[in-house]
């Protein structure tokens, strides 16, 4: 039995009609006689969706009990036993209730597929695991239920259920998705037009990528080498010259004429590094193509036409845009040129556009090999050994006489040639070979004192000597240059590795990066200049070095543009061409760091605005509810006391006055917390630190709770602490009041203290419902209350004020689980320096 097939209806947001489309497909299949059942479909009380379930066989769900609540899940065993041809399974990313057969619903579907059952399912784009971060940045909501992308990509068919944001919001407003009481909140939050537009584009792009994968798989399986123009992909061949900008703009105009056109700019460099394009110009062109919505690619290739065609066919391109040749007429004797070769070999499925430009027929410089940079001293020594060395060796050999023989004399001269190559490179070695051969001929080859050679064997020996000397010099020089290039490439790779690591870690500041540039290239000053437009003046975004900051790129010794409005300027010396490649990487990284710093600043500013807005909203809620409640009680009691229609007894009057007093205390407590929170938020809390014993402060903090509700365990042997007594008292009071509020009736709160190194821990333990781990940090935020307080009222400021005061006095406040149930607040305060614990005779614990 073969594996079943999976069909998925993908939507951009809830309510676009995925489930409706799935049920419509089921009705069509039933009408054709297909055995189709509803394994699990959630209609969410939407009338039109619920109607679509009529006429379809539904498998009874399995009931599971979890935390005293009964849930229903898909019954996989019942479906396998029924074994239909097609099963409808809604909500692919759903997490099953603990105790189910599998943890996730997509795992249930895998079992059905393995059993040979075809499955039709639904999922929203926000539930795809790889898009979680993007969706959270768009909507501000993190999706907890996700499905691995690979599960969806393995589907045999994916169908996008699309709906415009305007239509979806209209459906929402008509009550076709949520109940009327939830519509306003949904439209103003998740279902905002911007959110829906972004999610829709995300879904379209994801499906488009999947379509491309299908196309590539089909072409690979069927060995299709021809290009299929499913959409216009235009490859732009760049040479590093200024004409590249014209070619990129021309390709962008071609792409705009077709729906979904794509521009891919490619620069092909030789692996030997010769004839490389201008790094400055390539950086500008990279920015240009990315601004126009295309992509930039840098590839290596020995044969440029073949590499260009191979790249174009690899990306399934439909057109290639090249510039007219810059060769002069006489240079065509070396070959037809890149454009003509590409046009000849492109074939009928790939169009080639030759675009004219201002650089046509102006010539192209021939590639020049770059010699190794050996330094002035090594070059001097190389020339001395190559020119003076043979003369000195000749004088030495003349003193010795003809004892060694011509062959040994040649070997000695060959040693000088090798030494000259090692010290000064190829040219000194060639000079040594030529001078050495002439001296050997004049002084050591018969007839002596003449440049003629009598013995033909000596002629052959001198020729062989010259050839060997030149060959050895060439090999040694090549090895020296390769060693220099390897060392340079290693240094470049280390620098680029540093840049790449700093990008991933996000740890490099702009000043640190500019300082690294200054040190790497031994410059006096480095500045990052920026302007808003091509006519606006330059401004300095950051600079390092001893010299005065540069104001324009034109004033610098070296400038590296990053786009049209950003440039890295260096002063101190002119850099060689080979250094500009690494400098371009530094410049691009500087732009990234500058953007990241600004984004972080904007995010921090937005966070503060959002926090302020949230606090204002919560404050309004507090004023409208938590402050009005005690005011209403006071107003009612005062009105009753002033009423002349009722004769109040003494007991009634006392009760009403007690209500007024209780309401006033509640107001005083709420206003006090609001003022304290305002002080914490504005940073105006100024602690007065002094040494004090805990038993002088902690008991005073229990005045706001009822008697017999707290057990106090503060040993007298504890060292003194260095704190602000008033702030510590308020901190402990807020913690204890919160613990008492959430403790069950009859359960006491334990307040204990102990030493821990150079600090003292105050632990406030309750037996309340506790707080999950993921909420332990949120309870310290302003206006946050976990669950419903069983007694009393408040605006959720107590713990926020407590943590703010704790941090102000150098203490820390954290939450832990109480063994056996409940929550323990741990307040860690610093001890007074040099204070030794005392040994009092008083009891160590007091019950309050």
Short mmCIF file of C-alpha atoms in Angstrom, two decimals, residues 259-698:
data_model
loop_
_atom_site.label_atom_id
_atom_site.label_comp_id
_atom_site.label_asym_id
_atom_site.label_seq_id
_atom_site.Cartn_x
_atom_site.Cartn_y
_atom_site.Cartn_z
CA UNK A 259 4.96 40.65 -13.88
CA UNK A 260 7.32 39.41 -11.19
CA UNK A 261 10.48 40.32 -13.12
CA UNK A 262 13.78 39.80 -11.29
CA UNK A 263 17.22 41.35 -11.87
CA UNK A 264 20.41 39.46 -11.02
CA UNK A 265 23.67 41.39 -11.44
CA UNK A 266 26.77 39.18 -11.69
CA UNK A 267 30.45 40.09 -11.69
CA UNK A 268 32.77 37.31 -12.83
CA UNK A 269 36.35 37.55 -11.58
CA UNK A 270 39.28 35.42 -12.64
CA UNK A 271 40.67 33.13 -9.98
CA UNK A 272 44.17 34.59 -10.44
CA UNK A 273 42.96 38.04 -9.42
CA UNK A 274 44.07 39.67 -12.69
CA UNK A 275 41.95 42.20 -14.59
CA UNK A 276 39.77 42.78 -11.54
CA UNK A 277 37.15 45.51 -11.62
CA UNK A 278 37.15 48.66 -9.55
CA UNK A 279 36.07 47.80 -5.98
CA UNK A 280 34.72 51.33 -5.60
CA UNK A 281 32.58 51.06 -8.72
CA UNK A 282 31.40 47.54 -7.85
CA UNK A 283 30.29 48.74 -4.41
CA UNK A 284 28.25 51.52 -6.04
CA UNK A 285 26.70 49.06 -8.50
CA UNK A 286 25.90 46.57 -5.76
CA UNK A 287 24.00 49.28 -3.89
CA UNK A 288 22.23 50.38 -7.06
CA UNK A 289 20.99 46.93 -8.00
CA UNK A 290 19.81 46.26 -4.44
CA UNK A 291 17.99 49.62 -4.36
CA UNK A 292 16.20 48.60 -7.56
CA UNK A 293 15.06 45.35 -5.95
CA UNK A 294 17.64 43.02 -7.54
CA UNK A 295 20.48 40.92 -6.19
CA UNK A 296 24.26 41.10 -6.66
CA UNK A 297 26.42 38.01 -7.22
CA UNK A 298 30.22 37.66 -7.30
CA UNK A 299 31.50 34.45 -8.91
CA UNK A 300 34.85 33.09 -10.13
CA UNK A 301 35.45 31.81 -13.63
CA UNK A 302 38.39 31.32 -15.98
CA UNK A 303 36.27 31.61 -19.14
CA UNK A 304 33.99 34.60 -18.64
CA UNK A 305 31.41 33.83 -21.41
CA UNK A 306 31.02 30.21 -20.26
CA UNK A 307 30.76 31.21 -16.61
CA UNK A 308 28.15 33.85 -17.44
CA UNK A 309 26.02 31.42 -19.46
CA UNK A 310 26.36 28.72 -16.80
CA UNK A 311 25.18 31.17 -14.13
CA UNK A 312 22.24 32.33 -16.26
CA UNK A 313 21.05 28.79 -16.95
CA UNK A 314 21.56 27.85 -13.30
CA UNK A 315 19.11 30.55 -12.15
CA UNK A 316 16.68 29.82 -15.02
CA UNK A 317 17.21 33.28 -16.50
CA UNK A 318 15.36 34.40 -19.62
CA UNK A 319 17.50 37.38 -20.68
CA UNK A 320 21.09 38.58 -20.43
CA UNK A 321 22.03 42.26 -20.59
CA UNK A 322 25.61 43.09 -21.65
CA UNK A 323 27.35 46.29 -22.60
CA UNK A 324 28.88 46.98 -26.00
CA UNK A 325 32.56 46.10 -26.10
CA UNK A 326 35.08 48.66 -24.91
CA UNK A 327 37.75 47.19 -27.17
CA UNK A 328 39.43 49.21 -29.87
CA UNK A 329 39.33 47.88 -33.41
CA UNK A 330 42.82 46.36 -33.35
CA UNK A 331 42.08 44.47 -30.10
CA UNK A 332 39.59 42.19 -31.89
CA UNK A 333 42.55 40.24 -33.25
CA UNK A 334 42.62 38.54 -29.81
CA UNK A 335 39.07 37.17 -30.18
CA UNK A 336 35.44 38.11 -30.81
CA UNK A 337 34.80 39.44 -27.29
CA UNK A 338 32.48 38.46 -24.44
CA UNK A 339 29.29 39.90 -25.91
CA UNK A 340 29.64 38.20 -29.28
CA UNK A 341 30.58 34.88 -27.67
CA UNK A 342 27.63 34.94 -25.25
CA UNK A 343 25.20 35.86 -28.04
CA UNK A 344 26.57 33.01 -30.21
CA UNK A 345 26.39 30.34 -27.48
CA UNK A 346 23.21 31.46 -25.68
CA UNK A 347 20.86 29.32 -27.73
CA UNK A 348 17.22 30.02 -28.65
CA UNK A 349 15.91 30.02 -25.07
CA UNK A 350 18.03 32.90 -23.78
CA UNK A 351 17.81 36.41 -25.19
CA UNK A 352 20.93 38.60 -25.16
CA UNK A 353 20.67 42.41 -25.12
CA UNK A 354 23.75 44.44 -26.13
CA UNK A 355 23.38 47.92 -24.65
CA UNK A 356 25.40 50.90 -25.87
CA UNK A 357 27.09 53.22 -23.40
CA UNK A 358 29.59 56.08 -23.17
CA UNK A 359 32.64 53.80 -22.83
CA UNK A 360 32.18 51.99 -26.16
CA UNK A 361 35.47 51.51 -28.12
CA UNK A 362 37.51 53.57 -25.64
CA UNK A 363 39.83 50.67 -25.02
CA UNK A 364 40.56 48.42 -22.13
CA UNK A 365 43.89 48.20 -20.37
CA UNK A 366 45.81 44.96 -20.51
CA UNK A 367 46.13 43.05 -17.25
CA UNK A 368 49.41 43.62 -15.47
CA UNK A 369 50.71 41.13 -12.93
CA UNK A 370 51.40 42.63 -9.56
CA UNK A 371 54.88 41.94 -8.22
CA UNK A 372 55.49 41.00 -4.65
CA UNK A 373 56.07 43.85 -2.25
CA UNK A 374 59.51 42.92 -0.91
CA UNK A 375 60.47 46.22 0.63
CA UNK A 376 63.22 48.69 -0.24
CA UNK A 377 65.99 47.00 1.75
CA UNK A 378 65.41 43.59 0.18
CA UNK A 379 65.39 45.07 -3.32
CA UNK A 380 68.69 46.87 -2.66
CA UNK A 381 70.31 43.70 -1.37
CA UNK A 382 68.92 41.75 -4.29
CA UNK A 383 70.47 44.11 -6.83
CA UNK A 384 73.77 44.18 -4.96
CA UNK A 385 73.94 40.37 -4.93
CA UNK A 386 72.79 40.15 -8.57
CA UNK A 387 75.20 42.76 -9.97
CA UNK A 388 78.13 43.16 -7.56
CA UNK A 389 78.13 39.56 -6.31
CA UNK A 390 79.28 38.00 -9.65
CA UNK A 391 82.18 40.47 -9.84
CA UNK A 392 83.33 39.64 -6.29
CA UNK A 393 82.98 35.92 -6.97
CA UNK A 394 85.07 36.34 -10.15
CA UNK A 395 87.89 38.00 -8.19
CA UNK A 396 87.79 35.20 -5.63
CA UNK A 397 87.92 32.46 -8.29
CA UNK A 398 90.79 34.20 -10.11
CA UNK A 399 92.78 34.06 -6.88
CA UNK A 400 92.09 30.35 -6.52
CA UNK A 401 92.95 29.60 -10.12
CA UNK A 402 91.65 26.83 -12.33
CA UNK A 403 91.51 24.30 -9.53
CA UNK A 404 87.69 24.02 -9.32
CA UNK A 405 86.96 23.68 -13.00
CA UNK A 406 84.31 25.32 -15.21
CA UNK A 407 81.42 23.17 -13.93
CA UNK A 408 81.97 24.13 -10.29
CA UNK A 409 82.44 27.78 -11.26
CA UNK A 410 79.02 27.69 -12.95
CA UNK A 411 77.41 26.18 -9.85
CA UNK A 412 78.83 28.96 -7.68
CA UNK A 413 77.47 31.62 -10.05
CA UNK A 414 74.12 29.75 -10.00
CA UNK A 415 74.06 30.03 -6.18
CA UNK A 416 74.40 33.82 -6.52
CA UNK A 417 71.48 33.87 -8.98
CA UNK A 418 69.26 31.94 -6.57
CA UNK A 419 70.28 34.27 -3.71
CA UNK A 420 69.43 37.32 -5.83
CA UNK A 421 66.00 35.81 -6.61
CA UNK A 422 65.30 35.12 -2.93
CA UNK A 423 66.27 38.65 -1.92
CA UNK A 424 65.09 40.90 -4.75
CA UNK A 425 62.84 38.88 -7.00
CA UNK A 426 63.01 38.13 -10.69
CA UNK A 427 64.83 41.16 -12.15
CA UNK A 428 67.92 41.03 -9.88
CA UNK A 429 68.13 37.29 -10.56
CA UNK A 430 68.01 37.85 -14.33
CA UNK A 431 70.73 40.49 -14.00
CA UNK A 432 72.83 38.03 -11.99
CA UNK A 433 72.35 35.32 -14.65
CA UNK A 434 73.35 37.63 -17.51
CA UNK A 435 76.35 39.16 -15.70
CA UNK A 436 77.47 35.75 -14.45
CA UNK A 437 77.33 34.19 -17.94
CA UNK A 438 79.39 37.06 -19.41
CA UNK A 439 82.02 36.80 -16.65
CA UNK A 440 82.22 33.02 -17.06
CA UNK A 441 82.73 33.46 -20.78
CA UNK A 442 85.43 36.17 -20.40
CA UNK A 443 87.48 34.83 -17.50
CA UNK A 444 86.92 31.06 -17.36
CA UNK A 445 86.07 29.81 -20.87
CA UNK A 446 88.86 29.38 -23.44
CA UNK A 447 89.96 31.52 -25.16
CA UNK A 448 90.42 33.59 -21.96
CA UNK A 449 89.88 37.35 -22.27
CA UNK A 450 87.56 37.08 -25.27
CA UNK A 451 83.79 36.63 -25.61
CA UNK A 452 84.26 33.91 -28.17
CA UNK A 453 84.22 30.22 -27.20
CA UNK A 454 86.49 27.73 -28.84
CA UNK A 455 85.01 24.50 -27.52
CA UNK A 456 81.38 23.77 -28.53
CA UNK A 457 80.92 21.89 -25.25
CA UNK A 458 81.58 25.11 -23.35
CA UNK A 459 79.01 26.89 -25.49
CA UNK A 460 76.40 24.28 -24.49
CA UNK A 461 77.46 24.54 -20.83
CA UNK A 462 77.04 28.33 -20.79
CA UNK A 463 73.64 28.13 -22.53
CA UNK A 464 72.47 25.51 -20.05
CA UNK A 465 73.78 27.66 -17.20
CA UNK A 466 71.85 30.68 -18.45
CA UNK A 467 68.63 28.68 -18.94
CA UNK A 468 68.90 27.02 -15.52
CA UNK A 469 69.66 30.36 -13.86
CA UNK A 470 66.68 32.04 -15.49
CA UNK A 471 64.37 29.07 -14.71
CA UNK A 472 65.47 28.85 -11.10
CA UNK A 473 65.11 32.61 -10.69
CA UNK A 474 61.59 32.49 -12.18
CA UNK A 475 60.51 29.64 -9.91
CA UNK A 476 61.96 31.25 -6.80
CA UNK A 477 60.37 34.59 -7.67
CA UNK A 478 57.01 32.92 -8.35
CA UNK A 479 57.20 31.10 -5.02
CA UNK A 480 58.01 34.36 -3.25
CA UNK A 481 55.07 36.11 -4.90
CA UNK A 482 52.72 33.24 -4.08
CA UNK A 483 53.94 33.28 -0.46
CA UNK A 484 53.28 37.01 -0.31
CA UNK A 485 49.84 36.57 -1.85
CA UNK A 486 49.02 33.73 0.55
CA UNK A 487 50.06 35.83 3.54
CA UNK A 488 48.02 38.74 2.26
CA UNK A 489 44.96 36.58 1.60
CA UNK A 490 45.29 35.06 5.06
CA UNK A 491 45.36 38.54 6.56
CA UNK A 492 42.35 39.53 4.46
CA UNK A 493 40.47 36.38 5.48
CA UNK A 494 41.17 37.09 9.15
CA UNK A 495 39.88 40.64 8.75
CA UNK A 496 36.79 39.48 6.85
CA UNK A 497 36.24 36.74 9.43
CA UNK A 498 36.34 39.39 12.14
CA UNK A 499 33.84 41.50 10.23
CA UNK A 500 31.54 38.51 9.64
CA UNK A 501 31.70 37.49 13.29
CA UNK A 502 30.95 41.00 14.46
CA UNK A 503 27.94 41.11 12.13
CA UNK A 504 26.57 37.86 13.56
CA UNK A 505 27.25 38.85 17.17
CA UNK A 506 26.23 42.48 16.72
CA UNK A 507 28.90 43.53 19.21
CA UNK A 508 30.99 46.07 17.29
CA UNK A 509 30.27 49.75 17.83
CA UNK A 510 30.89 52.30 15.11
CA UNK A 511 33.85 53.91 16.91
CA UNK A 512 35.45 50.50 17.52
CA UNK A 513 35.05 49.57 13.86
CA UNK A 514 36.53 52.86 12.64
CA UNK A 515 39.45 52.44 15.05
CA UNK A 516 40.00 48.95 13.62
CA UNK A 517 40.10 50.48 10.12
CA UNK A 518 42.65 53.09 11.25
CA UNK A 519 44.88 50.44 12.84
CA UNK A 520 44.58 47.99 9.94
CA UNK A 521 45.60 50.50 7.27
CA UNK A 522 47.92 52.65 9.47
CA UNK A 523 45.93 55.85 8.90
CA UNK A 524 45.95 59.11 10.84
CA UNK A 525 42.17 59.53 10.90
CA UNK A 526 39.07 57.73 9.68
CA UNK A 527 35.57 59.20 9.37
CA UNK A 528 32.19 57.96 8.19
CA UNK A 529 30.46 60.73 6.22
CA UNK A 530 26.79 60.87 5.36
CA UNK A 531 24.41 63.12 3.44
CA UNK A 532 20.67 63.08 2.89
CA UNK A 533 20.79 63.70 -0.87
CA UNK A 534 23.29 64.30 -3.64
CA UNK A 535 22.99 68.06 -3.18
CA UNK A 536 23.00 68.09 0.63
CA UNK A 537 26.22 68.80 2.57
CA UNK A 538 28.19 65.97 4.14
CA UNK A 539 27.94 65.35 7.88
CA UNK A 540 30.22 63.26 10.06
CA UNK A 541 28.45 60.25 11.62
CA UNK A 542 31.59 59.05 13.43
CA UNK A 543 35.33 59.62 13.40
CA UNK A 544 38.52 58.44 15.11
CA UNK A 545 42.13 59.60 14.99
CA UNK A 546 44.30 62.55 15.92
CA UNK A 547 43.58 64.73 12.91
CA UNK A 548 40.55 66.99 12.66
CA UNK A 549 37.43 65.21 11.35
CA UNK A 550 37.08 65.19 7.59
CA UNK A 551 34.16 67.17 6.20
CA UNK A 552 34.12 65.89 2.58
CA UNK A 553 35.28 62.72 0.81
CA UNK A 554 37.21 64.90 -1.62
CA UNK A 555 39.45 66.10 1.22
CA UNK A 556 40.53 62.56 2.15
CA UNK A 557 43.51 60.64 0.87
CA UNK A 558 41.26 57.62 0.35
CA UNK A 559 37.47 57.52 0.10
CA UNK A 560 35.29 54.47 -0.23
CA UNK A 561 31.63 55.15 -1.17
CA UNK A 562 28.84 53.03 0.26
CA UNK A 563 25.86 53.80 -1.91
CA UNK A 564 25.08 57.36 -2.96
CA UNK A 565 24.80 58.97 0.47
CA UNK A 566 27.50 57.32 2.61
CA UNK A 567 31.30 57.29 2.33
CA UNK A 568 34.25 56.10 4.40
CA UNK A 569 37.05 58.70 4.33
CA UNK A 570 40.66 58.07 5.41
CA UNK A 571 43.57 60.48 5.76
CA UNK A 572 47.25 59.65 6.18
CA UNK A 573 48.42 57.99 2.97
CA UNK A 574 47.21 56.71 -0.38
CA UNK A 575 46.29 53.02 -0.34
CA UNK A 576 47.35 50.61 -3.10
CA UNK A 577 44.63 49.16 -5.27
CA UNK A 578 44.75 45.71 -3.66
CA UNK A 579 43.89 47.18 -0.24
CA UNK A 580 40.64 48.68 -1.44
CA UNK A 581 38.90 45.29 -1.54
CA UNK A 582 39.23 44.87 2.22
CA UNK A 583 38.45 48.56 2.71
CA UNK A 584 35.20 48.04 0.79
CA UNK A 585 34.24 45.31 3.26
CA UNK A 586 34.99 47.64 6.16
CA UNK A 587 32.91 50.38 4.55
CA UNK A 588 29.94 48.09 4.04
CA UNK A 589 30.23 46.91 7.65
CA UNK A 590 30.38 50.52 8.86
CA UNK A 591 27.11 51.21 7.06
CA UNK A 592 25.54 48.13 8.66
CA UNK A 593 26.75 49.15 12.14
CA UNK A 594 25.44 52.69 11.67
CA UNK A 595 22.04 51.39 10.59
CA UNK A 596 21.98 48.92 13.48
CA UNK A 597 22.78 51.62 16.03
CA UNK A 598 20.03 53.81 14.66
CA UNK A 599 17.56 50.96 14.61
CA UNK A 600 18.46 50.13 18.20
CA UNK A 601 17.99 53.77 19.17
CA UNK A 602 14.66 53.90 17.38
CA UNK A 603 13.59 50.62 18.93
CA UNK A 604 14.53 51.87 22.40
CA UNK A 605 12.66 55.11 21.78
CA UNK A 606 9.65 53.17 20.50
CA UNK A 607 9.85 50.87 23.51
CA UNK A 608 9.83 53.83 25.87
CA UNK A 609 6.91 55.40 24.03
CA UNK A 610 5.03 52.10 24.10
CA UNK A 611 5.82 51.66 27.81
CA UNK A 612 4.68 55.18 28.53
CA UNK A 613 1.52 54.65 26.53
CA UNK A 614 0.83 51.38 28.34
CA UNK A 615 1.39 53.02 31.71
CA UNK A 616 -0.91 55.92 30.79
CA UNK A 617 -3.57 53.50 29.62
CA UNK A 618 -3.27 51.47 32.80
CA UNK A 619 -3.28 54.64 34.88
CA UNK A 620 -6.51 55.73 33.25
CA UNK A 621 -7.95 52.29 34.00
CA UNK A 622 -6.78 52.62 37.60
CA UNK A 623 -8.32 56.07 37.93
CA UNK A 624 -11.56 54.90 36.32
CA UNK A 625 -11.91 51.76 38.43
CA UNK A 626 -9.51 51.21 41.30
CA UNK A 627 -9.61 54.83 42.48
CA UNK A 628 -13.34 55.30 41.89
CA UNK A 629 -14.27 52.23 43.90
CA UNK A 630 -13.08 53.56 47.29
CA UNK A 631 -14.35 57.03 46.35
CA UNK A 632 -17.78 55.58 45.69
CA UNK A 633 -17.71 53.85 49.08
CA UNK A 634 -16.69 57.08 50.86
CA UNK A 635 -19.32 59.06 48.95
CA UNK A 636 -22.07 56.59 49.85
CA UNK A 637 -21.11 56.57 53.55
CA UNK A 638 -20.91 60.36 53.78
CA UNK A 639 -24.23 60.75 51.97
CA UNK A 640 -25.84 58.29 54.37
CA UNK A 641 -24.49 60.10 57.45
CA UNK A 642 -25.74 63.46 56.19
CA UNK A 643 -29.20 62.15 55.36
CA UNK A 644 -31.92 63.61 57.60
CA UNK A 645 -34.45 60.92 56.67
CA UNK A 646 -32.79 58.12 58.60
CA UNK A 647 -31.94 58.02 62.27
CA UNK A 648 -28.66 56.11 62.48
CA UNK A 649 -27.73 54.21 65.59
CA UNK A 650 -24.28 54.54 67.14
CA UNK A 651 -23.28 51.14 65.76
CA UNK A 652 -24.42 52.11 62.25
CA UNK A 653 -22.58 55.43 62.42
CA UNK A 654 -19.42 53.67 63.60
CA UNK A 655 -19.70 51.19 60.74
CA UNK A 656 -20.15 53.94 58.16
CA UNK A 657 -17.20 55.88 59.60
CA UNK A 658 -15.11 52.72 59.48
CA UNK A 659 -16.02 52.34 55.82
CA UNK A 660 -14.95 55.93 55.17
CA UNK A 661 -11.66 55.30 56.96
CA UNK A 662 -11.07 52.07 55.04
CA UNK A 663 -11.78 53.79 51.72
CA UNK A 664 -9.45 56.66 52.61
CA UNK A 665 -6.68 54.20 53.56
CA UNK A 666 -7.18 52.39 50.26
CA UNK A 667 -6.96 55.67 48.35
CA UNK A 668 -3.86 56.66 50.29
CA UNK A 669 -2.24 53.30 49.48
CA UNK A 670 -3.11 53.52 45.76
CA UNK A 671 -1.94 57.11 45.40
CA UNK A 672 1.25 56.28 47.31
CA UNK A 673 2.03 53.44 44.93
CA UNK A 674 1.34 55.64 41.91
CA UNK A 675 3.68 58.33 43.23
CA UNK A 676 6.34 55.74 44.04
CA UNK A 677 6.07 54.27 40.55
CA UNK A 678 6.40 57.74 39.07
CA UNK A 679 9.59 58.29 41.08
CA UNK A 680 10.99 54.95 39.92
CA UNK A 681 10.13 55.62 36.27
CA UNK A 682 11.65 59.11 36.27
CA UNK A 683 14.77 58.03 38.21
CA UNK A 684 14.27 60.52 41.03
CA UNK A 685 14.70 57.99 43.84
CA UNK A 686 17.73 59.12 45.88
CA UNK A 687 18.64 56.53 48.53
CA UNK A 688 20.39 57.52 51.78
CA UNK A 689 22.54 54.48 52.53
CA UNK A 690 23.50 53.75 56.13
CA UNK A 691 24.22 50.72 58.30
CA UNK A 692 21.25 49.21 60.12
CA UNK A 693 20.04 45.92 61.58
CA UNK A 694 17.27 44.08 59.74
CA UNK A 695 15.29 43.54 62.95
CA UNK A 696 14.88 47.32 63.16
CA UNK A 697 13.32 47.58 59.69
CA UNK A 698 11.48 44.39 58.79
#
